[in-house]
Short mmCIF file of the C-alpha atoms (twelve columns), coordinates in Angstrom:
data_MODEL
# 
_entry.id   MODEL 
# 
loop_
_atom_site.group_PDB 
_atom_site.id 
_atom_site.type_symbol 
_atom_site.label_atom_id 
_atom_site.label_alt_id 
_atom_site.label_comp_id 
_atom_site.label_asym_id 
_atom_site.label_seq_id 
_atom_site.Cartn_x 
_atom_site.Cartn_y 
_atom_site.Cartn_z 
_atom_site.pdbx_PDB_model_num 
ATOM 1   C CA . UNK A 1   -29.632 -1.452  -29.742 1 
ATOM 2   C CA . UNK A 2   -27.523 -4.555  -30.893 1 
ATOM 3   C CA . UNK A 3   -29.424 -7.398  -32.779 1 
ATOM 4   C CA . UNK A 4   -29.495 -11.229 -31.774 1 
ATOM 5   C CA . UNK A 5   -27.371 -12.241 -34.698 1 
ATOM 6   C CA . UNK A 6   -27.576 -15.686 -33.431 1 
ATOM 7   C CA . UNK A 7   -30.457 -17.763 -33.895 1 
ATOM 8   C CA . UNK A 8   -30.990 -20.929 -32.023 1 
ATOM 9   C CA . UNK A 9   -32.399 -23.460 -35.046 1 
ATOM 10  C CA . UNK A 10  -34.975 -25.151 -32.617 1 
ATOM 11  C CA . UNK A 11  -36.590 -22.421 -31.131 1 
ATOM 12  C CA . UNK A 12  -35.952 -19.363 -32.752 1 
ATOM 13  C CA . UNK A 13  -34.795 -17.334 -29.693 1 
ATOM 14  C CA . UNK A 14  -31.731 -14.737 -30.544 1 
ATOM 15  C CA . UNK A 15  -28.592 -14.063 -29.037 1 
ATOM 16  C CA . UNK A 16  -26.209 -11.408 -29.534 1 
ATOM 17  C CA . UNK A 17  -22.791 -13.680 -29.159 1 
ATOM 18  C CA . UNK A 18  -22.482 -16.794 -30.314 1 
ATOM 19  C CA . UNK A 19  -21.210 -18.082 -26.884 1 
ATOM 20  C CA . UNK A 20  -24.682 -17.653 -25.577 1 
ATOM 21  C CA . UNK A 21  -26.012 -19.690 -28.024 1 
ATOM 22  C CA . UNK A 22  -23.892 -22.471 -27.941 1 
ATOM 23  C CA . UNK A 23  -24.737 -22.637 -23.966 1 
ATOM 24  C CA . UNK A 24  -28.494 -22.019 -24.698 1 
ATOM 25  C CA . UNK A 25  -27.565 -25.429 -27.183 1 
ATOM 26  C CA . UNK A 26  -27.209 -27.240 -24.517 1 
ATOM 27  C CA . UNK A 27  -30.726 -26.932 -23.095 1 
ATOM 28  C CA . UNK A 28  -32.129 -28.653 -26.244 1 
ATOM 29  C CA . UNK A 29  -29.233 -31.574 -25.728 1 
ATOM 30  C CA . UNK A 30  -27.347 -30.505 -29.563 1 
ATOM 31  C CA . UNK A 31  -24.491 -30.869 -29.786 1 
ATOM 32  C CA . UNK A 32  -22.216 -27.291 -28.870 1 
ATOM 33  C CA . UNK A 33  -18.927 -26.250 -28.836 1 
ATOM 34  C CA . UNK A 34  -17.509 -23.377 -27.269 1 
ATOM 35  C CA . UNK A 35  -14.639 -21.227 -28.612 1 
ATOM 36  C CA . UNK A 36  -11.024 -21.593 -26.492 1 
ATOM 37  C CA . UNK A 37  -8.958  -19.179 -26.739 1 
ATOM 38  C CA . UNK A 38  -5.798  -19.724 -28.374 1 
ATOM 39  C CA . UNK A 39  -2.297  -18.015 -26.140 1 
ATOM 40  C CA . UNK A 40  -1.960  -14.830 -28.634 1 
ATOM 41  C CA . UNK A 41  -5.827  -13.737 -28.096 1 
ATOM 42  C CA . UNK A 42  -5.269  -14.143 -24.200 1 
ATOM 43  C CA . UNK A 43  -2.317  -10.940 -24.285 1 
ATOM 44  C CA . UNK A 44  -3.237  -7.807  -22.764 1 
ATOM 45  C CA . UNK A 45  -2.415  -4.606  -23.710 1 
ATOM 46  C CA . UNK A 46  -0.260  -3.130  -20.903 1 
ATOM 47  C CA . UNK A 47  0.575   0.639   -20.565 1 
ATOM 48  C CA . UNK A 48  4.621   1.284   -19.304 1 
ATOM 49  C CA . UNK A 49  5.480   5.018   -17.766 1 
ATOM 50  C CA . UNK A 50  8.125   6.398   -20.094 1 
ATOM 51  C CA . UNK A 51  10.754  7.565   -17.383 1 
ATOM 52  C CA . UNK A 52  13.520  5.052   -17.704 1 
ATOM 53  C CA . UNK A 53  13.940  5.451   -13.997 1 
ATOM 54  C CA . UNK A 54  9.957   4.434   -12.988 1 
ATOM 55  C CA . UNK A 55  8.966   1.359   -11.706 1 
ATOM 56  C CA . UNK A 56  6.600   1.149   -13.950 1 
ATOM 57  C CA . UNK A 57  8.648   1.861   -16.815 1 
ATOM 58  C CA . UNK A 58  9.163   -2.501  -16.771 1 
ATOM 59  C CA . UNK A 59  6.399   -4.696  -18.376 1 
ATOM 60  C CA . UNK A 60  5.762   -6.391  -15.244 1 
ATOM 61  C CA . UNK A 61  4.704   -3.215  -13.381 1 
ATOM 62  C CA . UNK A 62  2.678   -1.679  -15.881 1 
ATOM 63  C CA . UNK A 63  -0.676  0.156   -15.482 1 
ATOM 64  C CA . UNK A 64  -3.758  -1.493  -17.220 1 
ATOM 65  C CA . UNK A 65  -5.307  1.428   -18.924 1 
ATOM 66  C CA . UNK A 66  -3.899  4.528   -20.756 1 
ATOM 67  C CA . UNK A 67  -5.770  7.541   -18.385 1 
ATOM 68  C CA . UNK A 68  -4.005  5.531   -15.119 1 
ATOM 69  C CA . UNK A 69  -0.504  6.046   -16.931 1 
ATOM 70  C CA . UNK A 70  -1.043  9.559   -17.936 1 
ATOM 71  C CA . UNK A 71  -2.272  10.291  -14.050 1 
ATOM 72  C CA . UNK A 72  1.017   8.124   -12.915 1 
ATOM 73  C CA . UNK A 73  2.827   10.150  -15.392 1 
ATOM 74  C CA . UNK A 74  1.578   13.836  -14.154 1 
ATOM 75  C CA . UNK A 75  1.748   12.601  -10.452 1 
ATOM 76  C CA . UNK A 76  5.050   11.373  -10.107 1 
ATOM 77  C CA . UNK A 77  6.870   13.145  -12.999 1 
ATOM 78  C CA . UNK A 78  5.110   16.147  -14.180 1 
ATOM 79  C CA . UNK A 79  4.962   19.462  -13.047 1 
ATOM 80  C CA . UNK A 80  2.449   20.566  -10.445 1 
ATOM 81  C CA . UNK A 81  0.225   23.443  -11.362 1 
ATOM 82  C CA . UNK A 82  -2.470  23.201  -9.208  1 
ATOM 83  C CA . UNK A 83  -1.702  24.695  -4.975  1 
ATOM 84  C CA . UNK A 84  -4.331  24.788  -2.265  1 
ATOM 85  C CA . UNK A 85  -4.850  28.139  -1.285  1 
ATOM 86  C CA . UNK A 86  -5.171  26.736  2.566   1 
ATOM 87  C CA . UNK A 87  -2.026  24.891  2.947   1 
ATOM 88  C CA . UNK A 88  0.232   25.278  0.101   1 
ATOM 89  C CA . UNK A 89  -0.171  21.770  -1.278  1 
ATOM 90  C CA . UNK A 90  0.647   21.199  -5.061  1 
ATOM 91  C CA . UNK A 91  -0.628  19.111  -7.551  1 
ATOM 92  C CA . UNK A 92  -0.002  17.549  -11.066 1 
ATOM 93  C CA . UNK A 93  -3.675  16.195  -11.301 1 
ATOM 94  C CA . UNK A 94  -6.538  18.921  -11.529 1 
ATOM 95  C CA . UNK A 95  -8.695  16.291  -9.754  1 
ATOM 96  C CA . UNK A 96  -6.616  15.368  -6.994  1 
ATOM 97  C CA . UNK A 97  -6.291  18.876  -6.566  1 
ATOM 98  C CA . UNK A 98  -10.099 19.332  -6.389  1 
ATOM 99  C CA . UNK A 99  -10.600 16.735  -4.124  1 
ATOM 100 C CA . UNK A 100 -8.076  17.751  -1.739  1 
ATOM 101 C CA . UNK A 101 -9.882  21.255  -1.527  1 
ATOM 102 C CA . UNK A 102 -13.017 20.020  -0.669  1 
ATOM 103 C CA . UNK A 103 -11.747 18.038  2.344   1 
ATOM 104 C CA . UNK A 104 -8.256  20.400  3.435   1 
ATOM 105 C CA . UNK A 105 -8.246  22.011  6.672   1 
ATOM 106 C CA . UNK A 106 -11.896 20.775  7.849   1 
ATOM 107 C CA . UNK A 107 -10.939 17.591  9.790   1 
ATOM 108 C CA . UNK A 108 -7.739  17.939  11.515  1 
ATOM 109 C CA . UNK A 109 -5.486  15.762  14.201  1 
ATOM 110 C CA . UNK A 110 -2.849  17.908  16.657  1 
ATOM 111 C CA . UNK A 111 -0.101  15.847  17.734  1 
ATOM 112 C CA . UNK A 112 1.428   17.147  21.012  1 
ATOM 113 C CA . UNK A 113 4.522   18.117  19.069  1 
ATOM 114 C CA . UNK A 114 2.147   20.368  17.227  1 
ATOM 115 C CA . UNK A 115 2.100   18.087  13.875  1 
ATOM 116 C CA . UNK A 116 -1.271  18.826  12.327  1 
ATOM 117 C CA . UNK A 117 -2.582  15.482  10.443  1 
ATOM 118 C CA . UNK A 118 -5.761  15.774  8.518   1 
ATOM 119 C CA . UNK A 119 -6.454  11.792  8.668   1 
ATOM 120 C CA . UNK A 120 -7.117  9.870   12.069  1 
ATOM 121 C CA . UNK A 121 -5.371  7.103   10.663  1 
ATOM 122 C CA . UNK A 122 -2.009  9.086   9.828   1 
ATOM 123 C CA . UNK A 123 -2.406  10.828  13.579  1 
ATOM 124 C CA . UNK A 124 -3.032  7.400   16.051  1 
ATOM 125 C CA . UNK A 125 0.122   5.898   13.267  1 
ATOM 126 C CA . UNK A 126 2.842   8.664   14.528  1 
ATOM 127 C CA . UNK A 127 1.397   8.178   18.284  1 
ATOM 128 C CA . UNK A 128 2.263   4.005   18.148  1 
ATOM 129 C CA . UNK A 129 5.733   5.112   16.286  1 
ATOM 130 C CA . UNK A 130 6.473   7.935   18.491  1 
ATOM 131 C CA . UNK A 131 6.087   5.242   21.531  1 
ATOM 132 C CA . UNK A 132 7.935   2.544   19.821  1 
ATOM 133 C CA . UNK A 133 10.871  4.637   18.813  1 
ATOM 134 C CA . UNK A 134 10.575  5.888   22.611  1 
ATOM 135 C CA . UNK A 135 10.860  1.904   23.421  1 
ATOM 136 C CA . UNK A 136 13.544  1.349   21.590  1 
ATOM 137 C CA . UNK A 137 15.522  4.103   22.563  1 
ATOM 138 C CA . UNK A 138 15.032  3.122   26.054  1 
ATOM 139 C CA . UNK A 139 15.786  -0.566  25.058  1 
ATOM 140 C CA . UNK A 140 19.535  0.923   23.486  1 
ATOM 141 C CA . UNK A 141 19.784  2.344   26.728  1 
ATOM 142 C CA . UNK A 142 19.706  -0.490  29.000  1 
ATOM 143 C CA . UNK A 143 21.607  -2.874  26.451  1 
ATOM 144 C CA . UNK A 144 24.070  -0.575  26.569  1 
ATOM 145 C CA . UNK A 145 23.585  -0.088  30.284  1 
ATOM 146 C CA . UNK A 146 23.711  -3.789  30.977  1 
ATOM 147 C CA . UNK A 147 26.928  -4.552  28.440  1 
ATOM 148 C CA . UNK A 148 28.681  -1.936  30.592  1 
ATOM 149 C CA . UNK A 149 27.982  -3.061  33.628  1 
ATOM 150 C CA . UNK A 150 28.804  -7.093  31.794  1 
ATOM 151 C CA . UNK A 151 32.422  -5.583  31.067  1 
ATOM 152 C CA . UNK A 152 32.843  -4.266  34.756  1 
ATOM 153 C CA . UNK A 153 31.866  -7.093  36.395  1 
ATOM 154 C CA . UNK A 154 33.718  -9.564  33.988  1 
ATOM 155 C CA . UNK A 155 36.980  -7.034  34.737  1 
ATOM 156 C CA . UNK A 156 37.806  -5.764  31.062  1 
ATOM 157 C CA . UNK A 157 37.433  -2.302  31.522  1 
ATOM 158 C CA . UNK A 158 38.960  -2.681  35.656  1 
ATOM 159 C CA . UNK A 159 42.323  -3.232  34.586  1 
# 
């Protein structure tokens, strides 16, 4: 257990960072001061993939511990050992693997194409894009329908 190396002078009462005591000062109406940190105390370790290629292989989109950049590191550029005996998944993480067994082939979305989706999410998301691409197909049809009909009538494809 960590002592109170901190002693307030009036009362007696400990504290374990001197912070705290300079607050608890306060309270008696002594005079306090509290430490600011200068610019070099306020850097933070960052942790950059290796891969020259990786987005996160810049400063600016680094990962803030060490595990999170080995787990970037096996994910995206490592080899994957691990495959789900149901459907043939692979992964580079033993625990993403794991997980994924629990959960694989126990909740699952058919499409009418016969897509199999094991999230709801991921299912109703190719529905709305399967409609909207049908939209926009049928949108390129009638601009194109329309323009055709524009050239007729304005005689450029009549003579």
């Amino acid at each position: 257990m960590a002592t109170n190396r901190f002693l307030c002078e009036i009362c007696g009462k400990g504290f374990q960072r001197d912070q705290n005591l300079q607050l608890h000062r306060r309270g008696h109406n002594l005079p306090w001061k509290l430490k600011q940190r200068t610019n070099k105390e306020v850097r933070k370790r960052v942790y950059v993939c290796p891969e020259k290629t990786c987005v996160h292989h810049h400063p600016s989109r680094a990962l803030g511990d060490l595990t999170g950049i080995k787990k970037h590191f096996c994910r995206k550029h490592g080899e994957k050992k691990w495959k789900c005996e149901k459907c043939s998944k692979r992964y580079a993480v033993q625990s993403d693997w794991k997980a994924h067994s629990k959960t694989c082939g126990t909740r699952e979305y058919k499409c009418d194409c016969g897509t199999l989706f094991s999230r709801y999410n991921f299912f109703i998301s190719r529905i709305y894009n399967d409609r909207a691409t049908e939209m926009i197909c049928m949108f390129d049809i009638i601009v194109v329908d329309k323009g055709f009909k524009e050239e007729i009538n304005q005689g450029g494809l009549a003579n």
